[in-house]
Structure formats: C-alpha cells, structure tokens
C-alpha cells in the first residue's frame, strides 16, 4: 500500500503539470515527487521570499525542495548541514560565540541567506577580555530577523541589577535603558561623579542621569553622551535671574553654573 500512483488519474498529464511547475526546484513528473510537495493533497502557496530567498540569482536557487525540507509533512523542519558540512563551516566560524554545526544555529545568523559582516567593536564590546566575551549571539539578539532588538534582562535579572542601582536616579529596568547608560559595557559609579558630587548628602542625589545628560552619542545613538550636561531644564531662568542679581558675572548657561567656580560640586558657595 506504500506504492502510490498519482499520474494515471485526474488528468495529471505531463503537458498540464510541467507548465504549472515551471521554476520549481526538484520537480519531476513522478508520483513520489508529487507526494513530496503535496502529501495532504494541497497546493503549497508559500511565497518563499518572505522566509529564505531562493529565487534566481540567489545562492540557493535551483535546489530541490526536499533537499532543505526532508520532512514532507512538516516544512518548518529545515536541513542545512547535509549540504554544508562541518569540515566546511567549522573553520569559517572560529571565534564566533555560540556557533554550533546545527541547522537551527545556521538560521539564527543566516535567516536571509546572507553572511553577517558587522564589526561589533563599533557597537558593543564583545572582544576577548571584555565582560560579554563568548556570549552567544542569540542570547543578546533574540529576534534573528532584527538584530537591533537587544535583550539584557535575561542574563541580568532584577535580583542582581536592582540592588546595584539603588543610588542611581532615573533607574528603569529595561534593555534600552541598560544600553543608554552602559553603551560601552562600562559602569560609572556614583562615587566617581566628581567634582560634581551626587552622593547621598548632596542636593542632586538620585537625580535622573538622563535628565542632566540629555544628549545621545553621535557614534552610538542608542547610548548617552555623559560629557554634555544640562542644568537649565530644572533651574528656570526667572528663578536663577532673581537669585543672582548681585552677581555681575552671572550667566544663565549650564557651563557657567559649574565652570564659574560657584557650583562646581553642585552646592551653593
């Protein structure tokens, strides 16, 4: 009963089937080939460009469906490694964190049949000796189709991050906020914020870091530039003008607040 004949019935003649399968890799006018793509008597209507490019001009153009989809009843099962051997791929992935010679791992980094060429140094340090060395790509980039989606929280749980941020103003537990303050994987302790002190006995203690430093970096727009600072968003001009009437060198500018010698530590003279 395992021998099935499709092509003798229902007018399945080659003159009708061949034109309908023009451009279908691996097509042949045989009953086994019919069952490979139509095991449930349905006509596949998948636009393959939305998943993995196989059109003319692509690396995988012309490869038969069954080569990549060995389970004819479950097309989401994909096989890459029958064609891409370990002796071929292992040397090419030396030093790639999380690499494994498995089909799911292939698709994690090559979902669009492309070879990533991003120099990670310009984004976030993961080189040898850095805190995030050796972490798998998918740990930080859970969405294999959008590498800009970054997850910090899975590896850094609240039990670890919340206690270390008790003195940090504006702390929010979100991956975007992590990158905003730690764009170089660096940690800037509150105690090192000198000469402008923000310790517990100073007025600006637990003021939001991003309110005082509102400018993003030009090289890493997702991270904050902690060099420029803004005093004026909290200290209105009218209030400051009234308080400084007797100071002839007074100027309503953020840089003047600290560089005039009056408030370099965040306190009144």
Coordinates of N, CA and C in Angstrom, one line a residue, residues 11-240:
X11 N -6.4 13.4 -14.7 CA -5.8 14.2 -15.9 C -4.4 14.8 -15.5
X12 N -3.7 14.1 -14.6 CA -2.3 14.6 -14.3 C -1.4 14.2 -15.4
X13 N -1.4 14.8 -16.5 CA -0.5 14.5 -17.6 C 0.6 15.5 -17.6
X14 N 1.7 15.1 -18.1 CA 2.9 16.0 -18.1 C 2.7 17.3 -18.8
X15 N 1.9 17.3 -19.9 CA 1.6 18.5 -20.6 C 0.9 19.6 -19.8
X16 N 0.2 19.1 -18.7 CA -0.5 20.1 -17.8 C 0.3 20.4 -16.6
X17 N 1.0 19.4 -16.1 CA 1.8 19.6 -14.9 C 3.1 20.4 -15.1
X18 N 3.8 20.1 -16.2 CA 5.1 20.7 -16.4 C 5.0 22.3 -16.4
X19 N 4.0 22.9 -17.1 CA 4.0 24.4 -17.1 C 3.6 24.9 -15.7
X20 N 2.8 24.2 -14.9 CA 2.4 24.6 -13.6 C 3.6 24.6 -12.6
X21 N 4.6 23.8 -12.9 CA 5.8 23.7 -12.0 C 7.0 24.3 -12.6
X22 N 6.8 25.2 -13.5 CA 8.0 25.9 -14.1 C 8.7 26.7 -13.0
X23 N 10.0 26.4 -12.9 CA 10.7 27.2 -11.9 C 10.7 26.5 -10.5
X24 N 10.0 25.4 -10.3 CA 10.0 24.7 -9.0 C 11.2 23.8 -8.9
X25 N 12.2 24.1 -8.1 CA 13.4 23.2 -8.0 C 13.0 21.8 -7.6
X26 N 13.7 20.9 -8.3 CA 13.5 19.5 -8.0 C 12.2 18.8 -8.5
X27 N 11.5 19.6 -9.3 CA 10.2 19.0 -9.9 C 10.5 17.9 -10.9
X28 N 9.7 16.8 -10.8 CA 9.7 15.8 -11.8 C 8.3 15.2 -11.9
X29 N 8.0 14.8 -13.1 CA 6.6 14.2 -13.3 C 6.6 12.7 -12.9
X30 N 6.7 12.5 -11.5 CA 6.6 11.2 -11.0 C 5.8 11.2 -9.7
X31 N 5.2 10.1 -9.4 CA 4.3 10.0 -8.2 C 5.1 10.3 -6.9
X32 N 6.3 9.8 -6.7 CA 7.0 10.2 -5.4 C 7.3 11.7 -5.3
X33 N 7.6 12.3 -6.5 CA 7.8 13.8 -6.4 C 6.5 14.5 -6.1
X34 N 5.4 14.0 -6.6 CA 4.1 14.6 -6.3 C 3.9 14.6 -4.8
X35 N 4.1 13.5 -4.2 CA 3.9 13.4 -2.7 C 4.9 14.2 -1.9
X36 N 6.0 14.5 -2.4 CA 7.0 15.3 -1.7 C 6.4 16.7 -1.3
X37 N 5.7 17.3 -2.3 CA 5.2 18.6 -2.1 C 3.7 18.6 -1.8
X38 N 3.0 17.5 -2.1 CA 1.5 17.5 -1.9 C 1.1 16.3 -1.0
X39 N 1.7 16.2 0.1 CA 1.4 15.0 1.0 C 0.0 15.0 1.5
X40 N -0.6 16.2 1.6 CA -2.0 16.3 2.1 C -3.0 16.7 1.0
X41 N -2.6 16.5 -0.2 CA -3.4 16.9 -1.4 C -3.7 18.4 -1.5
X42 N -2.8 19.2 -1.0 CA -2.9 20.6 -1.0 C -1.9 21.2 -1.9
X43 N -2.1 22.4 -2.4 CA -1.2 23.1 -3.3 C -0.4 24.2 -2.4
X44 N 0.9 24.0 -2.2 CA 1.6 25.0 -1.5 C 1.5 26.4 -2.1
X45 N 1.2 27.4 -1.2 CA 1.1 28.7 -1.7 C 2.1 29.7 -1.0
X46 N 3.2 29.1 -0.5 CA 4.1 29.9 0.2 C 5.0 30.8 -0.7
X47 N 5.1 32.1 -0.3 CA 6.0 33.0 -1.0 C 7.3 32.9 -0.3
X48 N 8.2 32.1 -0.9 CA 9.5 31.8 -0.2 C 10.3 33.0 0.0
X49 N 10.1 34.1 -0.7 CA 10.9 35.3 -0.5 C 10.7 35.9 0.9
X50 N 9.6 35.6 1.6 CA 9.3 36.1 2.9 C 10.1 35.3 4.0
X51 N 10.7 34.2 3.6 CA 11.3 33.3 4.6 C 12.8 33.2 4.3
X52 N 13.2 32.7 3.2 CA 14.6 32.4 2.8 C 14.7 32.5 1.3
X53 N 15.4 33.5 0.8 CA 15.5 33.7 -0.7 C 16.0 32.6 -1.5
X54 N 15.3 32.1 -2.4 CA 15.8 31.0 -3.3 C 15.5 31.3 -4.8
X55 N 15.1 32.6 -5.0 CA 14.8 33.0 -6.4 C 16.1 33.0 -7.3
X56 N 15.9 33.2 -8.5 CA 17.0 33.3 -9.5 C 18.1 34.3 -9.0
X57 N 19.3 33.9 -9.1 CA 20.4 34.8 -8.7 C 20.8 34.6 -7.2
X58 N 20.0 33.9 -6.4 CA 20.4 33.6 -5.0 C 21.2 32.4 -4.9
X59 N 22.0 32.3 -3.8 CA 22.9 31.1 -3.7 C 22.1 29.8 -3.7
X60 N 20.9 29.8 -3.2 CA 20.1 28.5 -3.0 C 19.1 28.4 -4.2
X61 N 19.2 29.1 -5.2 CA 18.3 29.0 -6.4 C 18.6 27.6 -7.0
X62 N 17.5 26.9 -7.4 CA 17.6 25.7 -8.1 C 17.8 24.4 -7.3
X63 N 17.9 24.6 -5.9 CA 18.0 23.4 -5.1 C 16.6 22.9 -4.9
X64 N 16.5 21.5 -4.9 CA 15.2 20.9 -4.8 C 14.6 21.1 -3.4
X65 N 13.3 21.2 -3.3 CA 12.6 21.5 -2.0 C 13.0 20.4 -1.0
X66 N 13.1 19.1 -1.4 CA 13.3 18.0 -0.4 C 14.7 18.1 0.1
X67 N 15.6 18.8 -0.5 CA 17.0 18.9 0.0 C 17.0 19.6 1.3
X68 N 16.3 20.7 1.4 CA 16.3 21.6 2.6 C 15.1 21.2 3.5
X69 N 14.1 20.6 3.0 CA 12.9 20.2 3.7 C 12.7 18.7 3.7
X70 N 13.5 18.0 4.5 CA 13.5 16.5 4.4 C 12.2 15.9 4.9
X71 N 11.4 16.5 5.7 CA 10.2 16.0 6.2 C 9.0 16.6 5.4
X72 N 8.5 15.8 4.5 CA 7.5 16.4 3.6 C 6.2 16.8 4.3
X73 N 5.9 16.3 5.5 CA 4.7 16.6 6.2 C 4.9 17.8 7.1
X74 N 6.1 18.3 7.3 CA 6.4 19.4 8.2 C 7.5 20.3 7.6
X75 N 7.1 21.3 6.8 CA 8.1 22.1 6.1 C 8.9 23.0 6.9
X76 N 8.5 23.2 8.2 CA 9.3 24.1 9.1 C 10.6 23.4 9.6
X77 N 10.7 22.1 9.3 CA 11.9 21.3 9.6 C 12.9 21.6 8.5
X78 N 14.0 22.3 8.7 CA 14.9 22.7 7.7 C 16.3 22.0 8.0
X79 N 16.9 21.5 6.9 CA 18.2 20.8 7.0 C 19.2 21.6 6.2
X80 N 20.2 22.2 6.9 CA 21.3 22.9 6.2 C 22.5 22.1 6.2
X81 N 22.7 21.2 7.1 CA 24.0 20.6 7.3 C 24.3 19.4 6.4
X82 N 23.2 19.0 5.7 CA 23.5 17.9 4.8 C 24.3 18.4 3.6
X83 N 24.2 19.7 3.3 CA 24.9 20.3 2.2 C 26.2 21.0 2.7
X84 N 26.0 21.7 3.9 CA 27.1 22.5 4.5 C 27.8 21.6 5.5
X85 N 28.8 21.0 5.2 CA 29.5 20.0 6.1 C 30.3 20.7 7.2
X86 N 30.5 20.0 8.3 CA 31.3 20.6 9.4 C 32.7 20.9 9.0
X87 N 33.3 20.2 8.1 CA 34.6 20.5 7.7 C 34.7 21.8 6.9
X88 N 33.6 22.1 6.3 CA 33.5 23.4 5.6 C 33.2 24.6 6.5
X89 N 32.2 24.4 7.4 CA 31.7 25.5 8.2 C 32.5 25.8 9.5
X90 N 33.0 24.7 10.1 CA 33.7 24.9 11.4 C 34.9 25.9 11.3
X91 N 35.7 25.8 10.3 CA 36.9 26.8 10.2 C 36.4 28.2 9.9
X92 N 35.3 28.3 9.2 CA 34.8 29.7 8.9 C 34.2 30.4 10.1
X93 N 33.9 29.6 11.2 CA 33.2 30.2 12.4 C 34.1 30.2 13.6
X94 N 35.4 30.1 13.4 CA 36.3 30.1 14.5 C 36.2 31.4 15.3
X95 N 35.9 31.4 16.6 CA 35.8 32.6 17.3 C 34.4 33.2 17.3
X96 N 33.4 32.6 16.7 CA 32.1 33.1 16.7 C 31.3 32.6 17.9
X97 N 31.0 33.4 18.9 CA 30.3 32.9 20.1 C 29.0 32.2 19.8
X98 N 28.8 31.1 20.4 CA 27.5 30.4 20.3 C 27.4 29.5 19.0
X99 N 28.5 29.5 18.2 CA 28.4 28.7 17.0 C 28.2 27.2 17.3
X100 N 27.4 26.5 16.5 CA 27.3 25.1 16.6 C 26.9 24.6 15.2
X101 N 27.4 23.5 14.8 CA 27.1 22.9 13.5 C 25.7 22.2 13.5
X102 N 24.7 23.0 13.6 CA 23.3 22.6 13.6 C 22.5 23.5 12.6
X103 N 21.4 22.9 12.1 CA 20.6 23.7 11.2 C 19.9 24.9 11.9
X104 N 19.4 24.8 13.1 CA 18.8 25.9 13.8 C 19.8 27.0 14.0
X105 N 21.0 26.7 14.3 CA 22.1 27.7 14.5 C 22.4 28.4 13.2
X106 N 22.4 27.6 12.1 CA 22.6 28.3 10.8 C 21.6 29.4 10.6
X107 N 20.3 29.1 10.8 CA 19.3 30.0 10.5 C 19.3 31.2 11.5
X108 N 19.8 31.0 12.7 CA 19.9 32.1 13.6 C 20.7 33.3 13.1
X109 N 21.8 33.0 12.4 CA 22.7 34.1 11.9 C 22.5 34.3 10.4
X110 N 21.9 33.4 9.7 CA 21.8 33.5 8.3 C 20.3 33.3 7.8
X111 N 19.3 34.1 8.4 CA 17.9 33.8 8.1 C 17.6 34.3 6.7
X112 N 18.4 35.2 6.1 CA 18.1 35.7 4.8 C 19.2 35.3 3.8
X113 N 19.9 34.2 4.1 CA 20.9 33.7 3.2 C 22.0 34.6 3.0
X114 N 22.3 35.5 4.0 CA 23.4 36.4 3.9 C 24.5 36.1 5.0
X115 N 25.6 36.6 4.8 CA 26.7 36.4 5.7 C 27.0 37.7 6.5
X116 N 26.7 37.7 7.8 CA 26.9 38.9 8.6 C 28.4 39.4 8.5
X117 N 28.5 40.7 8.3 CA 29.9 41.2 8.3 C 30.1 42.4 9.2
X118 N 29.2 42.4 10.2 CA 29.2 43.6 11.2 C 30.5 43.5 12.1
X119 N 31.2 44.6 12.2 CA 32.2 44.7 13.1 C 31.6 45.2 14.4
X120 N 31.5 44.3 15.4 CA 30.8 44.5 16.6 C 31.5 45.6 17.5
X121 N 32.8 45.9 17.2 CA 33.5 46.8 18.0 C 32.9 48.2 18.0
X122 N 32.3 48.6 16.9 CA 31.6 49.9 16.8 C 30.3 50.0 17.6
X123 N 29.8 48.9 18.1 CA 28.5 48.9 18.7 C 28.6 48.5 20.2
X124 N 29.1 47.4 20.5 CA 29.2 47.0 21.9 C 30.3 46.0 22.1
X125 N 31.2 46.2 23.1 CA 32.5 45.4 23.1 C 32.2 43.9 23.5
X126 N 32.6 43.0 22.7 CA 32.5 41.6 23.0 C 33.8 40.9 22.6
X127 N 34.9 41.7 22.5 CA 36.2 41.1 22.1 C 36.7 40.3 23.3
X128 N 37.8 39.6 23.1 CA 38.5 38.9 24.2 C 38.9 39.8 25.3
X129 N 38.5 39.4 26.5 CA 38.8 40.3 27.7 C 37.7 41.2 28.1
X130 N 36.7 41.3 27.3 CA 35.5 42.2 27.6 C 34.5 41.3 28.4
X131 N 33.7 42.0 29.2 CA 32.7 41.3 30.0 C 31.8 40.4 29.3
X132 N 31.4 40.7 28.0 CA 30.5 39.9 27.3 C 31.1 39.0 26.3
X133 N 32.4 38.7 26.5 CA 33.1 37.8 25.6 C 32.5 36.4 25.7
X134 N 32.3 35.8 24.5 CA 31.9 34.4 24.5 C 30.4 34.1 24.7
X135 N 29.6 35.2 24.8 CA 28.2 35.0 25.0 C 27.6 34.8 23.6
X136 N 26.7 33.8 23.5 CA 26.1 33.5 22.2 C 25.3 34.7 21.6
X137 N 25.3 34.9 20.3 CA 24.6 35.9 19.6 C 23.1 36.0 20.0
X138 N 22.5 34.8 20.0 CA 21.1 34.8 20.2 C 20.7 35.1 21.7
X139 N 21.7 35.1 22.6 CA 21.4 35.5 24.0 C 21.0 37.0 24.1
X140 N 21.8 37.8 23.3 CA 21.5 39.2 23.3 C 20.6 39.7 22.2
X141 N 20.6 38.9 21.1 CA 19.7 39.2 20.0 C 18.7 38.1 19.7
X142 N 17.6 38.1 20.5 CA 16.6 37.0 20.4 C 15.8 37.0 19.1
X143 N 15.7 38.1 18.4 CA 15.0 38.2 17.2 C 16.0 38.1 16.1
X144 N 16.1 36.9 15.4 CA 17.1 36.7 14.4 C 16.9 37.5 13.2
X145 N 15.7 38.1 13.0 CA 15.4 38.9 11.8 C 15.7 40.4 12.1
X146 N 15.9 40.8 13.3 CA 16.1 42.2 13.7 C 17.1 42.2 14.8
X147 N 18.4 42.4 14.4 CA 19.5 42.3 15.3 C 19.5 43.6 16.2
X148 N 18.7 44.6 15.9 CA 18.7 45.8 16.7 C 17.9 45.6 18.0
X149 N 17.1 44.5 18.0 CA 16.4 44.2 19.2 C 17.3 43.5 20.2
X150 N 17.6 44.1 21.3 CA 18.6 43.6 22.2 C 18.0 43.2 23.6
X151 N 18.4 42.1 24.1 CA 17.9 41.7 25.4 C 19.0 41.6 26.4
X152 N 18.9 42.5 27.4 CA 19.9 42.4 28.5 C 19.4 41.7 29.8
X153 N 18.0 41.7 29.9 CA 17.4 41.4 31.2 C 17.4 39.9 31.5
X154 N 17.5 39.0 30.4 CA 17.5 37.6 30.7 C 18.8 37.2 31.4
X155 N 19.9 37.8 31.1 CA 21.1 37.4 31.7 C 21.4 38.3 33.0
X156 N 20.8 39.5 33.0 CA 20.9 40.3 34.2 C 19.6 40.4 34.9
X157 N 19.3 39.5 35.8 CA 18.0 39.5 36.5 C 17.8 40.7 37.5
X158 N 16.6 41.0 37.8 CA 16.3 42.1 38.7 C 17.0 41.9 40.1
X159 N 17.1 40.7 40.5 CA 17.8 40.4 41.8 C 19.3 40.9 41.8
X160 N 19.8 41.0 40.6 CA 21.2 41.4 40.5 C 21.3 42.9 40.2
X161 N 20.4 43.4 39.4 CA 20.5 44.8 38.9 C 19.9 45.8 39.9
X162 N 18.8 45.5 40.5 CA 18.0 46.4 41.3 C 18.9 46.9 42.5
X163 N 19.5 46.0 43.3 CA 20.3 46.4 44.4 C 21.5 47.3 44.0
X164 N 22.1 47.1 42.8 CA 23.2 47.9 42.4 C 22.9 49.2 41.9
X165 N 21.6 49.5 41.7 CA 21.1 50.8 41.2 C 20.3 51.6 42.2
X166 N 20.4 51.3 43.5 CA 19.6 52.0 44.5 C 20.0 53.5 44.6
X167 N 21.2 53.8 44.2 CA 21.7 55.2 44.3 C 21.6 55.9 42.9
X168 N 21.1 55.2 41.9 CA 21.1 55.8 40.5 C 19.7 56.4 40.3
X169 N 19.7 57.7 40.0 CA 18.5 58.4 39.7 C 18.0 58.0 38.4
X170 N 16.6 57.8 38.3 CA 16.0 57.5 37.0 C 16.2 56.1 36.5
X171 N 16.7 55.2 37.4 CA 16.9 53.8 37.0 C 15.6 53.2 36.6
X172 N 15.6 52.5 35.5 CA 14.5 51.8 34.9 C 15.0 50.4 34.4
X173 N 14.3 49.4 34.8 CA 14.8 48.1 34.4 C 14.3 47.7 33.0
X174 N 15.0 48.1 32.0 CA 14.7 47.8 30.6 C 16.0 47.7 29.8
X175 N 16.0 46.9 28.8 CA 17.2 46.7 28.0 C 17.6 48.0 27.3
X176 N 16.7 48.8 26.8 CA 17.0 50.0 26.2 C 17.7 51.0 27.2
X177 N 17.2 51.0 28.4 CA 17.9 51.8 29.4 C 19.3 51.3 29.8
X178 N 19.4 50.0 29.8 CA 20.7 49.4 30.1 C 21.8 50.0 29.1
X179 N 21.4 49.9 27.8 CA 22.3 50.3 26.7 C 22.5 51.9 26.8
X180 N 21.5 52.6 27.2 CA 21.5 54.0 27.3 C 22.7 54.4 28.2
X181 N 22.8 53.7 29.4 CA 23.8 54.1 30.4 C 25.1 53.3 30.3
X182 N 25.0 52.1 29.7 CA 26.2 51.3 29.6 C 26.5 50.9 28.2
X183 N 26.6 51.9 27.3 CA 26.8 51.7 25.9 C 28.1 51.1 25.5
X184 N 29.1 51.2 26.4 CA 30.4 50.6 26.2 C 30.6 49.5 27.2
X185 N 29.5 49.0 27.8 CA 29.6 47.9 28.8 C 30.3 48.4 30.1
X186 N 30.4 49.7 30.2 CA 31.1 50.3 31.3 C 30.2 50.6 32.5
X187 N 30.7 50.7 33.7 CA 30.0 51.0 34.9 C 30.6 52.3 35.5
X188 N 29.7 53.3 35.6 CA 30.2 54.6 36.1 C 29.6 54.7 37.6
X189 N 30.4 54.5 38.6 CA 29.9 54.5 40.0 C 29.5 56.0 40.3
X190 N 28.5 56.1 41.2 CA 28.0 57.4 41.7 C 29.2 58.1 42.4
X191 N 30.0 57.3 43.1 CA 31.1 58.0 43.8 C 32.2 58.6 42.9
X192 N 32.2 58.2 41.7 CA 33.2 58.8 40.7 C 32.7 60.0 40.0
X193 N 31.5 60.5 40.3 CA 30.9 61.6 39.6 C 31.4 62.9 40.3
X194 N 32.7 63.1 40.1 CA 33.3 64.3 40.6 C 33.9 65.2 39.5
X195 N 34.0 66.5 39.8 CA 33.8 67.2 41.1 C 32.4 67.5 41.4
X196 N 31.5 67.2 40.5 CA 30.0 67.5 40.8 C 29.5 66.3 41.5
X197 N 29.4 66.4 42.8 CA 29.0 65.2 43.6 C 27.5 64.9 43.6
X198 N 27.2 63.6 43.5 CA 25.8 63.2 43.5 C 25.6 62.1 44.6
X199 N 26.4 62.2 45.6 CA 26.3 61.2 46.7 C 25.1 61.6 47.6
X200 N 24.8 60.7 48.6 CA 23.5 60.8 49.3 C 23.4 62.1 50.1
X201 N 24.5 62.8 50.5 CA 24.4 64.0 51.3 C 24.5 65.3 50.4
X202 N 24.3 65.1 49.1 CA 24.3 66.2 48.2 C 22.9 66.4 47.5
X203 N 22.7 67.7 47.1 CA 21.3 68.0 46.6 C 20.9 67.2 45.4
X204 N 21.8 66.9 44.6 CA 21.5 66.2 43.3 C 21.5 64.7 43.4
X205 N 21.5 64.2 44.6 CA 21.4 62.7 44.8 C 20.2 62.1 44.2
X206 N 20.3 61.1 43.5 CA 19.3 60.3 42.8 C 18.5 61.2 41.8
X207 N 19.1 62.3 41.3 CA 18.5 63.0 40.2 C 18.7 62.1 38.9
X208 N 17.8 62.1 38.0 CA 17.9 61.2 36.8 C 19.1 61.6 36.0
X209 N 19.9 60.5 35.7 CA 21.1 60.7 34.9 C 20.8 61.3 33.6
X210 N 19.7 60.8 33.0 CA 19.4 61.2 31.6 C 18.7 62.6 31.5
X211 N 18.3 63.1 32.7 CA 17.7 64.5 32.7 C 18.9 65.5 32.7
X212 N 19.9 65.2 33.4 CA 21.1 66.1 33.5 C 22.0 65.9 32.3
X213 N 21.9 64.7 31.7 CA 22.7 64.4 30.5 C 21.8 63.9 29.4
X214 N 21.1 64.9 28.7 CA 20.1 64.5 27.7 C 20.5 64.2 26.3
X215 N 21.8 64.3 26.0 CA 22.3 64.3 24.6 C 22.8 62.8 24.3
X216 N 22.3 62.2 23.3 CA 22.8 60.9 22.9 C 24.1 61.0 22.1
X217 N 24.8 59.9 22.1 CA 26.1 59.9 21.4 C 25.9 59.9 19.9
X218 N 26.9 60.5 19.2 CA 26.8 60.5 17.7 C 27.2 59.2 17.1
X219 N 28.2 58.5 17.8 CA 28.7 57.3 17.2 C 27.8 56.1 17.6
X220 N 27.1 56.2 18.7 CA 26.1 55.2 19.2 C 24.9 55.9 19.7
X221 N 23.9 56.1 18.8 CA 22.7 56.9 19.1 C 21.9 56.2 20.2
X222 N 22.1 54.9 20.5 CA 21.3 54.2 21.5 C 21.9 54.5 22.9
X223 N 23.1 55.1 22.9 CA 23.8 55.3 24.2 C 23.9 56.8 24.5
X224 N 24.0 57.2 25.8 CA 24.0 58.6 26.2 C 25.5 59.1 26.2
X225 N 25.6 60.4 25.8 CA 26.9 61.1 25.9 C 26.9 61.8 27.3
X226 N 27.7 61.3 28.2 CA 27.7 61.9 29.6 C 28.7 63.1 29.7
X227 N 29.2 63.6 28.6 CA 30.0 64.8 28.7 C 29.2 66.1 28.7
X228 N 28.2 66.3 27.7 CA 27.4 67.4 27.8 C 26.4 67.3 29.0
X229 N 26.1 68.4 29.6 CA 25.1 68.4 30.8 C 24.2 69.6 30.7
X230 N 23.0 69.4 31.3 CA 22.0 70.5 31.3 C 21.5 70.8 32.7
X231 N 21.7 72.0 33.1 CA 21.2 72.5 34.4 C 19.9 73.2 34.2
X232 N 19.7 73.7 33.0 CA 18.6 74.7 32.8 C 17.2 74.1 32.8
X233 N 17.1 72.8 32.5 CA 15.8 72.2 32.4 C 15.1 72.1 33.8
X234 N 15.9 72.1 34.8 CA 15.4 72.0 36.2 C 15.4 73.4 36.9
X235 N 16.4 74.2 36.5 CA 16.6 75.5 37.1 C 16.1 76.6 36.1
X236 N 14.9 77.1 36.3 CA 14.3 78.0 35.4 C 15.1 79.4 35.4
X237 N 15.0 80.1 34.3 CA 15.7 81.3 34.1 C 15.2 82.4 35.1
X238 N 13.9 82.5 35.3 CA 13.4 83.5 36.2 C 13.9 83.3 37.6
X239 N 13.9 82.1 38.1 CA 14.3 81.8 39.4 C 15.8 82.0 39.6
X240 N 16.6 81.7 38.6 CA 18.0 81.9 38.6 C 18.4 83.3 38.5

